[in-house]
């Protein structure tokens, strides 16, 4: 269940999982919390190439925005749909957290964003 790396060496499940986790901006603890597991289990999967049980594999793939086949190395990675810079990943994750706030709190966040964008646009207009 490994894929070839450029050096000809096989990429392990642990290496692939670490790469997918980091690409989404998760720490081991954050990923563990998101899938209902422990940081210790994520460390085990990444360091010792333990193969997650099917339900855990499905949760990992869902949270990492991929397929179980990709996590296992049975299919190539799909093209990314979200921006992949660390700043953008952090922003997307924070916006997903905002979705869990109460409607009133979400409105406040939206008002703050709108005010910041409007202020930025006014600065650009004055500068030009």
Coordinates of C-alpha atoms in Angstrom, one line a residue:
X1 CA 0.0 0.0 0.0
X2 CA 2.8 2.4 -0.8
X3 CA 3.4 4.8 -3.7
X4 CA 6.7 5.5 -5.3
X5 CA 8.5 8.6 -4.3
X6 CA 10.9 10.5 -6.7
X7 CA 13.9 8.7 -5.1
X8 CA 12.4 5.3 -6.0
X9 CA 11.7 4.6 -2.3
X10 CA 8.1 3.7 -1.4
X11 CA 6.2 6.4 0.5
X12 CA 4.8 4.9 3.7
X13 CA 1.3 5.3 5.0
X14 CA 2.7 7.3 7.9
X15 CA 4.6 9.7 5.6
X16 CA 1.5 10.2 3.4
X17 CA -0.7 10.8 6.5
X18 CA 1.8 13.4 7.8
X19 CA 2.0 15.1 4.5
X20 CA -1.8 15.3 4.2
X21 CA -2.2 16.5 7.8
X22 CA 0.4 19.3 7.3
X23 CA -1.1 20.3 4.0
X24 CA -4.4 21.0 5.7
X25 CA -2.6 22.9 8.5
X26 CA -3.5 20.5 11.4
X27 CA -1.2 19.6 14.3
X28 CA -1.4 16.0 15.4
X29 CA -3.5 17.1 18.4
X30 CA -5.9 19.1 16.2
X31 CA -6.4 16.2 13.8
X32 CA -6.9 13.8 16.6
X33 CA -9.6 16.0 18.1
X34 CA -11.3 16.5 14.7
X35 CA -11.6 12.7 14.2
X36 CA -12.4 11.8 17.8
X37 CA -9.1 10.1 18.6
X38 CA -5.9 10.9 20.5
X39 CA -2.7 12.6 19.5
X40 CA -1.0 9.4 20.5
X41 CA -2.8 7.4 17.8
X42 CA -2.0 10.0 15.2
X43 CA 1.7 9.7 16.2
X44 CA 1.4 5.9 16.0
X45 CA -0.1 6.0 12.5
X46 CA 2.6 8.5 11.3
X47 CA 5.7 6.9 12.9
X48 CA 4.9 3.2 13.0
X49 CA 2.7 2.9 9.9
X50 CA -0.2 1.5 11.8
X51 CA -3.2 1.1 9.5
X52 CA -6.3 2.7 10.9
X53 CA -9.4 0.7 11.3
X54 CA -12.0 1.3 8.6
X55 CA -14.2 3.8 10.6
X56 CA -11.1 5.8 11.6
X57 CA -9.8 5.7 8.0
X58 CA -13.1 7.2 6.8
X59 CA -13.0 10.0 9.4
X60 CA -9.4 10.8 8.6
X61 CA -10.1 11.0 4.9
X62 CA -13.2 13.2 5.5
X63 CA -11.4 15.6 7.8
X64 CA -8.4 15.8 5.5
X65 CA -10.6 16.4 2.5
X66 CA -9.5 13.4 0.6
X67 CA -10.5 9.7 0.0
X68 CA -9.6 6.6 2.0
X69 CA -7.8 5.3 -1.2
X70 CA -5.6 8.4 -1.2
X71 CA -4.7 8.0 2.5
X72 CA -3.8 4.4 1.9
X73 CA -1.8 5.3 -1.3
X74 CA -4.1 3.3 -3.6
X75 CA -4.9 6.4 -5.7
X76 CA -3.1 9.6 -6.6
X77 CA -3.7 12.8 -4.9
X78 CA -6.5 14.9 -6.4
X79 CA -5.9 18.5 -7.3
X80 CA -6.3 20.9 -4.4
X81 CA -9.4 23.1 -4.4
X82 CA -8.5 25.2 -1.4
X83 CA -5.6 27.7 -1.3
X84 CA -2.6 25.9 0.2
X85 CA -0.5 28.7 1.8
X86 CA -0.3 28.3 5.6
X87 CA -2.1 31.7 6.1
X88 CA -4.9 30.6 3.8
X89 CA -5.3 27.2 5.4
X90 CA -5.5 28.9 8.8
X91 CA -8.1 31.3 7.5
X92 CA -10.2 28.5 6.1
X93 CA -10.0 26.6 9.3
X94 CA -11.1 29.6 11.3
X95 CA -14.0 30.3 9.0
X96 CA -15.1 26.7 9.5
X97 CA -15.0 27.3 13.3
X98 CA -17.1 30.5 12.8
X99 CA -19.8 28.4 11.1
X100 CA -20.3 26.7 14.5
X101 CA -21.0 30.0 16.3
X102 CA -24.5 31.2 17.2
X103 CA -26.3 33.2 14.5
X104 CA -25.7 36.4 16.4
X105 CA -22.0 35.7 16.8
X106 CA -21.7 34.9 13.1
X107 CA -23.4 38.2 12.2
X108 CA -20.8 40.0 14.4
X109 CA -17.9 38.3 12.6
X110 CA -19.4 39.1 9.2
X111 CA -19.9 42.8 10.2
X112 CA -16.2 42.9 11.3
X113 CA -15.0 41.4 8.0
X114 CA -17.2 43.7 6.0
X115 CA -15.9 46.8 7.9
X116 CA -12.3 45.7 7.4
X117 CA -12.8 45.1 3.6
X118 CA -14.6 48.4 3.2
X119 CA -11.8 50.2 5.0
X120 CA -9.2 48.5 2.9
X121 CA -11.0 49.5 -0.3
X122 CA -11.3 53.1 0.8
X123 CA -7.5 53.2 1.5
X124 CA -6.9 51.8 -2.0
X125 CA -9.1 54.4 -3.6
X126 CA -7.4 57.2 -1.7
X127 CA -4.0 55.9 -2.8
X128 CA -4.9 55.9 -6.5

